[in-house]
Short mmCIF file of C-alpha atoms and ligand atoms in Angstrom, two decimals:
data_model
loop_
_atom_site.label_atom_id
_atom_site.label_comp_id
_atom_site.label_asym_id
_atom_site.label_seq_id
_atom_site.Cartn_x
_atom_site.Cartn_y
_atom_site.Cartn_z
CA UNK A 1 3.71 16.49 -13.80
CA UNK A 2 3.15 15.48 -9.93
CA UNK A 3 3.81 11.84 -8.96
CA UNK A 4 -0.48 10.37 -8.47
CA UNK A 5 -0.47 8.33 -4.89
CA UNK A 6 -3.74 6.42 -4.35
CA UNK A 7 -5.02 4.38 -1.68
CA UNK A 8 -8.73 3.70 -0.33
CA UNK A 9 -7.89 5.92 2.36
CA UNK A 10 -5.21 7.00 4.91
CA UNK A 11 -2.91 3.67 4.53
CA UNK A 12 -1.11 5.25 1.54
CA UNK A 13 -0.37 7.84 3.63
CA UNK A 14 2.56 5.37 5.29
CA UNK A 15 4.06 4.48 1.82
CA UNK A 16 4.02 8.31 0.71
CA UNK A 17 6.19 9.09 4.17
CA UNK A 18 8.95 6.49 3.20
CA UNK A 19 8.73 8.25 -0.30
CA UNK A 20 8.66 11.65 0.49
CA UNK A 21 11.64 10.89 3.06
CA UNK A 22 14.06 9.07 0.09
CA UNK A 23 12.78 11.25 -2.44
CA UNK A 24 11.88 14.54 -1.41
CA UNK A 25 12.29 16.85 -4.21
CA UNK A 26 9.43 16.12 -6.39
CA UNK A 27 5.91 17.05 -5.81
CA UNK A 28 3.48 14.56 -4.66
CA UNK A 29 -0.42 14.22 -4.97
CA UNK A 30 -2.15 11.95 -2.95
CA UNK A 31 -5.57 10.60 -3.30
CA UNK A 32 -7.65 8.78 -0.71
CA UNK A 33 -11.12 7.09 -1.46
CA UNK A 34 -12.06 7.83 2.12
CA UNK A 35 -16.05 7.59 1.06
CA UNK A 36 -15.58 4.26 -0.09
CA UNK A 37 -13.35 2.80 2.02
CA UNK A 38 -12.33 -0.05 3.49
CA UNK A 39 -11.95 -1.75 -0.25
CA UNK A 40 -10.53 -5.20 1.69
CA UNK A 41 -13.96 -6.50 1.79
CA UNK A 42 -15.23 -5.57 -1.67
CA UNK A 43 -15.80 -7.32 -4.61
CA UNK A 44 -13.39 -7.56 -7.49
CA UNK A 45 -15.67 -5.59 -9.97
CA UNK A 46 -16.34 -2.53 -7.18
CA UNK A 47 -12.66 -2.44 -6.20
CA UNK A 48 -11.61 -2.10 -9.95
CA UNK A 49 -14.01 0.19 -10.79
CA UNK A 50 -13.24 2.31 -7.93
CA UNK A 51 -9.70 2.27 -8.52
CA UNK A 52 -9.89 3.14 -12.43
CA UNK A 53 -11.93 5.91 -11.28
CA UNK A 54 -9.08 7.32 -8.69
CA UNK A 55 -6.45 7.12 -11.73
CA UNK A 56 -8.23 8.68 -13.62
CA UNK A 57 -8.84 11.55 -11.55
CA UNK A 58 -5.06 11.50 -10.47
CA UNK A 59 -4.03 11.87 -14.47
CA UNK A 60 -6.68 14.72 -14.79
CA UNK A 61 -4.78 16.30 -11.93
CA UNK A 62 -1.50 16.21 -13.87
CA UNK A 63 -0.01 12.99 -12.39
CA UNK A 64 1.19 10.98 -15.56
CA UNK A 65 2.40 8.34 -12.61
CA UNK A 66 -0.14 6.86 -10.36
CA UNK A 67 1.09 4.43 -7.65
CA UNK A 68 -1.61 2.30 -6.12
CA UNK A 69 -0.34 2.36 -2.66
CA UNK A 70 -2.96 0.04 -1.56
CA UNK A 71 -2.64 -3.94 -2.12
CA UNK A 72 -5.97 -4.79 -2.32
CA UNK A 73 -6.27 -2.17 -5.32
CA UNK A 74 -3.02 -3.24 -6.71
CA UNK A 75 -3.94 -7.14 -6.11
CA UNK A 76 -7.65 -6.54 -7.46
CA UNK A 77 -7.30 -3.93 -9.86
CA UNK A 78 -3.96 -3.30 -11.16
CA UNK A 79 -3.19 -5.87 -13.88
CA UNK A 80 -6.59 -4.92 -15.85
CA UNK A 81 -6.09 -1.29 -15.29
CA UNK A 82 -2.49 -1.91 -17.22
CA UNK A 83 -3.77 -4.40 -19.57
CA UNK A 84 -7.03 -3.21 -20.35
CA UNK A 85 -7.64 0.67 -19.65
CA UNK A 86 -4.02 2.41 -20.05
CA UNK A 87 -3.62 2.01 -23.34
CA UNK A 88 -7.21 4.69 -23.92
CA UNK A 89 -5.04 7.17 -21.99
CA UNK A 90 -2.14 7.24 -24.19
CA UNK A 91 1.02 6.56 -23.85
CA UNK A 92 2.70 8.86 -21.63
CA UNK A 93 0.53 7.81 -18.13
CA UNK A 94 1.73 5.02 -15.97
CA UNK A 95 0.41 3.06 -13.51
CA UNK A 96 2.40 1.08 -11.04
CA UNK A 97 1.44 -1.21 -7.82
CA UNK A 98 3.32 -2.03 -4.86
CA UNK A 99 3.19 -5.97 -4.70
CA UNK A 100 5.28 -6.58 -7.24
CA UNK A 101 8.13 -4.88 -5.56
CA UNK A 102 7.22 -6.10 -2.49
CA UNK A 103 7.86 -9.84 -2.90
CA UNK A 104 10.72 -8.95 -5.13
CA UNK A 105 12.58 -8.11 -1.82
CA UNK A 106 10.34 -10.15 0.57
CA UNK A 107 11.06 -13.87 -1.40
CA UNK A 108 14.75 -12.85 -1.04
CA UNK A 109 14.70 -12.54 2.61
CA UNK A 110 13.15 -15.83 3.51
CA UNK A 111 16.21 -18.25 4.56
CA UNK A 112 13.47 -21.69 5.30
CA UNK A 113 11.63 -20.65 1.83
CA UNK A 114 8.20 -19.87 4.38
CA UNK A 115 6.81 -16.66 3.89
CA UNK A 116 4.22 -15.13 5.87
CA UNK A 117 1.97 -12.64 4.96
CA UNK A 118 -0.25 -10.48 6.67
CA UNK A 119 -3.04 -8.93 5.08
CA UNK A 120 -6.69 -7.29 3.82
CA UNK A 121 -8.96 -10.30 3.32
CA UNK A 122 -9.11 -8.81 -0.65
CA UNK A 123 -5.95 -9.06 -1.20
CA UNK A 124 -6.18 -12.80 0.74
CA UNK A 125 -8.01 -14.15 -1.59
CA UNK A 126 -7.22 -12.76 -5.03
CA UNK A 127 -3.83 -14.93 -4.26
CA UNK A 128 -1.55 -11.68 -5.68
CA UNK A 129 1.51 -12.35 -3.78
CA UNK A 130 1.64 -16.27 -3.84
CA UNK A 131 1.30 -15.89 -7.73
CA UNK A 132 3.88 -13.30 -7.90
CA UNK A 133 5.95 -14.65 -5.53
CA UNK A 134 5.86 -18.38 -7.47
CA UNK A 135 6.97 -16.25 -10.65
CA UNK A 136 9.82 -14.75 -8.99
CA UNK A 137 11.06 -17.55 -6.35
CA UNK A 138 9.98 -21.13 -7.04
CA UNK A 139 10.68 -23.04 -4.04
CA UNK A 140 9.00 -20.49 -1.45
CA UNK A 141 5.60 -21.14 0.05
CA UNK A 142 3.86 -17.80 1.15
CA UNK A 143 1.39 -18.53 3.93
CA UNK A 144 -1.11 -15.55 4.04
CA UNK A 145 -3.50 -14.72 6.91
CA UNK A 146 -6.28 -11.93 6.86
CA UNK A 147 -6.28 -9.64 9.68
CA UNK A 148 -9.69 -7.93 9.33
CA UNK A 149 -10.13 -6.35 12.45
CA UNK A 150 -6.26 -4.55 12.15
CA UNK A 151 -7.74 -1.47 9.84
CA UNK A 152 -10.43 -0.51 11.69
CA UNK A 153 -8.21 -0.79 15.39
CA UNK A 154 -5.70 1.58 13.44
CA UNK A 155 -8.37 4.02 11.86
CA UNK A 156 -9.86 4.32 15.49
CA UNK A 157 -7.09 5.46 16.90
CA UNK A 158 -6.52 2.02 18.69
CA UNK A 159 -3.35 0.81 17.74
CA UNK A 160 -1.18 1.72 20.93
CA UNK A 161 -3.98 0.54 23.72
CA UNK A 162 -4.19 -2.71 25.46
CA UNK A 163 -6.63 -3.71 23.23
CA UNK A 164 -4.72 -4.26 20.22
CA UNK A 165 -2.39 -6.80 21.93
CA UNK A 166 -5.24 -8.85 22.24
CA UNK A 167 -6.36 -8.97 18.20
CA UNK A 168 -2.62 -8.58 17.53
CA UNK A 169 -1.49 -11.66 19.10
CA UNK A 170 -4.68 -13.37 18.07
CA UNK A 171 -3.64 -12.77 14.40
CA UNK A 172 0.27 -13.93 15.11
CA UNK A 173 -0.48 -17.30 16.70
CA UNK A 174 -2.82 -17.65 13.44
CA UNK A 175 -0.79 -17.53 10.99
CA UNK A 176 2.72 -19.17 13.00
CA UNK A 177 0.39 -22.40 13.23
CA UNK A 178 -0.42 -22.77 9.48
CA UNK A 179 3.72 -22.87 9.26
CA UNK A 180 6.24 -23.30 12.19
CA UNK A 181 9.14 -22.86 9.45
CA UNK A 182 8.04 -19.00 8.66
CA UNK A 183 11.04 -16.83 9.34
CA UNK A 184 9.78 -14.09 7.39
CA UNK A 185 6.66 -12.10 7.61
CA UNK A 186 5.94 -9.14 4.97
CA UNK A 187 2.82 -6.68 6.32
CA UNK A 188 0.80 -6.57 3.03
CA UNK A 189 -1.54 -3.51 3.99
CA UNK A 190 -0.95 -0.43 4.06
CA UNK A 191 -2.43 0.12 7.92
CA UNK A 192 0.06 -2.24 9.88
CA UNK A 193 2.96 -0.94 9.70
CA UNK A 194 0.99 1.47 12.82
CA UNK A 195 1.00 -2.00 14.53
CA UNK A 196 4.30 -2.61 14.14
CA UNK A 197 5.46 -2.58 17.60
CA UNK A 198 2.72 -4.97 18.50
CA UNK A 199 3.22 -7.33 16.05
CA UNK A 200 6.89 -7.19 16.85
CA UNK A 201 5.79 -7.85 20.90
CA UNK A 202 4.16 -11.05 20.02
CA UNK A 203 5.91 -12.84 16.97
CA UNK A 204 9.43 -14.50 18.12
CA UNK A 205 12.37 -13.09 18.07
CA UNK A 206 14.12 -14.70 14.82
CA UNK A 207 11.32 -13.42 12.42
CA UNK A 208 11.88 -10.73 10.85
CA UNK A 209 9.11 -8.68 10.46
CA UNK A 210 9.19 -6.44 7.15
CA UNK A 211 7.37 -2.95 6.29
CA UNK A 212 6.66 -2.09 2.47
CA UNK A 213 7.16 1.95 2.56
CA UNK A 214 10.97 1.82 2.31
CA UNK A 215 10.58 -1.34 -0.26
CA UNK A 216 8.59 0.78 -2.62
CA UNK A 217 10.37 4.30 -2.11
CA UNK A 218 13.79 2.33 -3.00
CA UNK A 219 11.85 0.71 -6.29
CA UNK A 220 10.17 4.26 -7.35
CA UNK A 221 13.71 6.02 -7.04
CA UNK A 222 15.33 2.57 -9.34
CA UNK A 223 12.21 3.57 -11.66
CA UNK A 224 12.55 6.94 -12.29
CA UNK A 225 16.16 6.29 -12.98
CA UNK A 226 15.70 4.04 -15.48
CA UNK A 227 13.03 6.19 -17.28
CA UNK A 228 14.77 9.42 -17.57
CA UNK A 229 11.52 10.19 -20.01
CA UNK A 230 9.79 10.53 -17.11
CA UNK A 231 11.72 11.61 -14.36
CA UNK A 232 12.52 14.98 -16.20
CA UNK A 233 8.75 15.55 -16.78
CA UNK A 234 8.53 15.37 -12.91
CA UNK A 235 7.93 19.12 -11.38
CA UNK A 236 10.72 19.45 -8.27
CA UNK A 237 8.45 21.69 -5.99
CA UNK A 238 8.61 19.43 -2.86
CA UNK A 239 5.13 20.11 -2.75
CA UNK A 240 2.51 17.85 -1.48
CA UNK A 241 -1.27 18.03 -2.16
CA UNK A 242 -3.70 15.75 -0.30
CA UNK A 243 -7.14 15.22 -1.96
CA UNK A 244 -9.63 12.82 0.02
CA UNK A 245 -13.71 11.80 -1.29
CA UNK A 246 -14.84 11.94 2.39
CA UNK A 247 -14.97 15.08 4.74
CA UNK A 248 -11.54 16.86 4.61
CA UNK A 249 -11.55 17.91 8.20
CA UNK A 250 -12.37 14.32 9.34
CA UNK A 251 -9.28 13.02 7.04
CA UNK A 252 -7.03 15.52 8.81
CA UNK A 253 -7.53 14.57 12.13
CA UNK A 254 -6.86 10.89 11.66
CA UNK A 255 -4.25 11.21 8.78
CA UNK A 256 -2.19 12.77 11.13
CA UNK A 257 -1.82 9.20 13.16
CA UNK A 258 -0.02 7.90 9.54
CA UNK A 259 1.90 10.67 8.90
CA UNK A 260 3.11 11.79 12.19
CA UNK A 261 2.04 15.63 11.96
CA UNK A 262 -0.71 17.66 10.90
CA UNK A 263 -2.23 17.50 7.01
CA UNK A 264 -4.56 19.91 5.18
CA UNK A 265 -6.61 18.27 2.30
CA UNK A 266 -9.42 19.02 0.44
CA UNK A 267 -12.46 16.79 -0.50
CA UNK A 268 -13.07 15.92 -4.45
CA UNK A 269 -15.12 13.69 -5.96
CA UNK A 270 -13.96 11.12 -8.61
N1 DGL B 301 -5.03 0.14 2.05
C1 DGL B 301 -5.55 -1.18 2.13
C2 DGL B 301 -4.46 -2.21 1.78
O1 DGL B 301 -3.26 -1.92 1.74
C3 DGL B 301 -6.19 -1.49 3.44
C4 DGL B 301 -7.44 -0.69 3.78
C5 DGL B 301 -8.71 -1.11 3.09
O2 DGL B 301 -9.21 -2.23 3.31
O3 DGL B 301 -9.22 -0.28 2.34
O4 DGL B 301 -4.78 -3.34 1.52
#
């Protein structure tokens, strides 16, 4: 079996790097809903069905373990997928998000208990990380802001030009008023960590500003180790397959902004 890596598009594409760079031995498939993307402004019903439809597809393409590498699947979708739908595909397939690792590190860093979030305006409102993060860590208050312009600045190709300070900054000053204690701010899409350097530019120095690829790469590798069930079922090709819904020559040409060199992929449909 390949290891399934879905997103609604090219986003996933920035966890997979941080992946394929602390794991890069096994062999990879990744899936991007191009079609139907952006999913951050969707409905819960649409985003679920969407994303049971991209598993799926991902276990009929021999991945037994998906990760939904997008947080407004994994915030929308995830827990019903698990709860509901796994158990019809038997017992070997696994599904996995990324938020749950995600504030398992992020509520640790905070030193004020303020955690800021920065994110799709899906994954905003279904409340995923301030639940999770109340399981986990009590006394910290997550303040989350929705930066719906940031995706489509990124997917144009936008994300270095003078622009982007603008909406960047904007977005910053946002979500530092709702809390002047945040020291801690986790990016909670898959797009921003492209923005990085901008968000970096205009949030003060003592906040640490944390990326999810390396977060979920490190809890993936602690996975596979404690499943050794799995792990040996995983094929060791270092090979990686891109499949997208959308035009494959039109995912190749941007994909290559997330993952730094050129990608071949073909188009399915799910
Ligand atoms: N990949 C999505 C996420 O991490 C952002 C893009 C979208 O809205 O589809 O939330």
């Amino acid at each position: 079996m390949k290891i399934g890596i879905f997103d609604s598009g090219f986003g996933g594409l920035t966890i997979l790097k941080e992946i394929k760079s602390r794991m890069p031995e096994y062999s990879y498939i990744y899936l991007g809903d191009n079609a139907r993307a952006p999913y951050g402004t969707r409905s819960f019903d649409t985003i679920y069905k969407y994303t049971l439809q991209a598993v799926e597809k991902l276990f009929s393409l021999d991945c037994n373990l998906v990760i939904v590498a997008c947080n407004t699947a994994s915030a929308k979708a995830l827990r019903t997928i698990q709860q509901n739908d796994l158990p019809k595909f038997g017992a070997d397939k696994r599904v996995l998000g990324i938020i749950r690792p995600c504030t398992e590190i992020a509520g640790q860093l905070t030193n004020t208990n303020s955690l800021g979030i920065f994110a799709t305006g899906g994954t905003v409102s279904s409340k995923s990380y301030e639940i999770e993060i109340k399981k986990l860590f009590p006394s910290v208050n997550v303040f989350s802001h929705a930066c719906p312009l940031w995706v489509p600045l990124v997917e144009n190709g936008e994300a270095q030009s003078d622009g982007a300070d603008f909406f960047v900054k904007q977005e910053v000053d946002a979500l530092l008023r709702k809390n002047s204690e945040i020291d801690t701010i986790l990016l909670a899409c898959t797009h921003y960590p492209l923005l990085f350097e901008k968000i970096r530019k205009h949030t003060p120095a003592h906040i640490r500003i944390v990326n999810q690829g390396g977060i979920v790469a490190e809890s993936l590798c602690n996975y596979l180790q404690k499943h050794p069930e799995i792990e040996q079922q995983c094929e060791k090709n270092a090979k990686i397959q891109f499949f997208t819904t959308e035009n494959s020559e039109h995912f190749n040409a941007i994909a290559s902004l997330f993952w730094g060199e050129e990608i071949w992929s073909e188009t399915v449909e799910i």
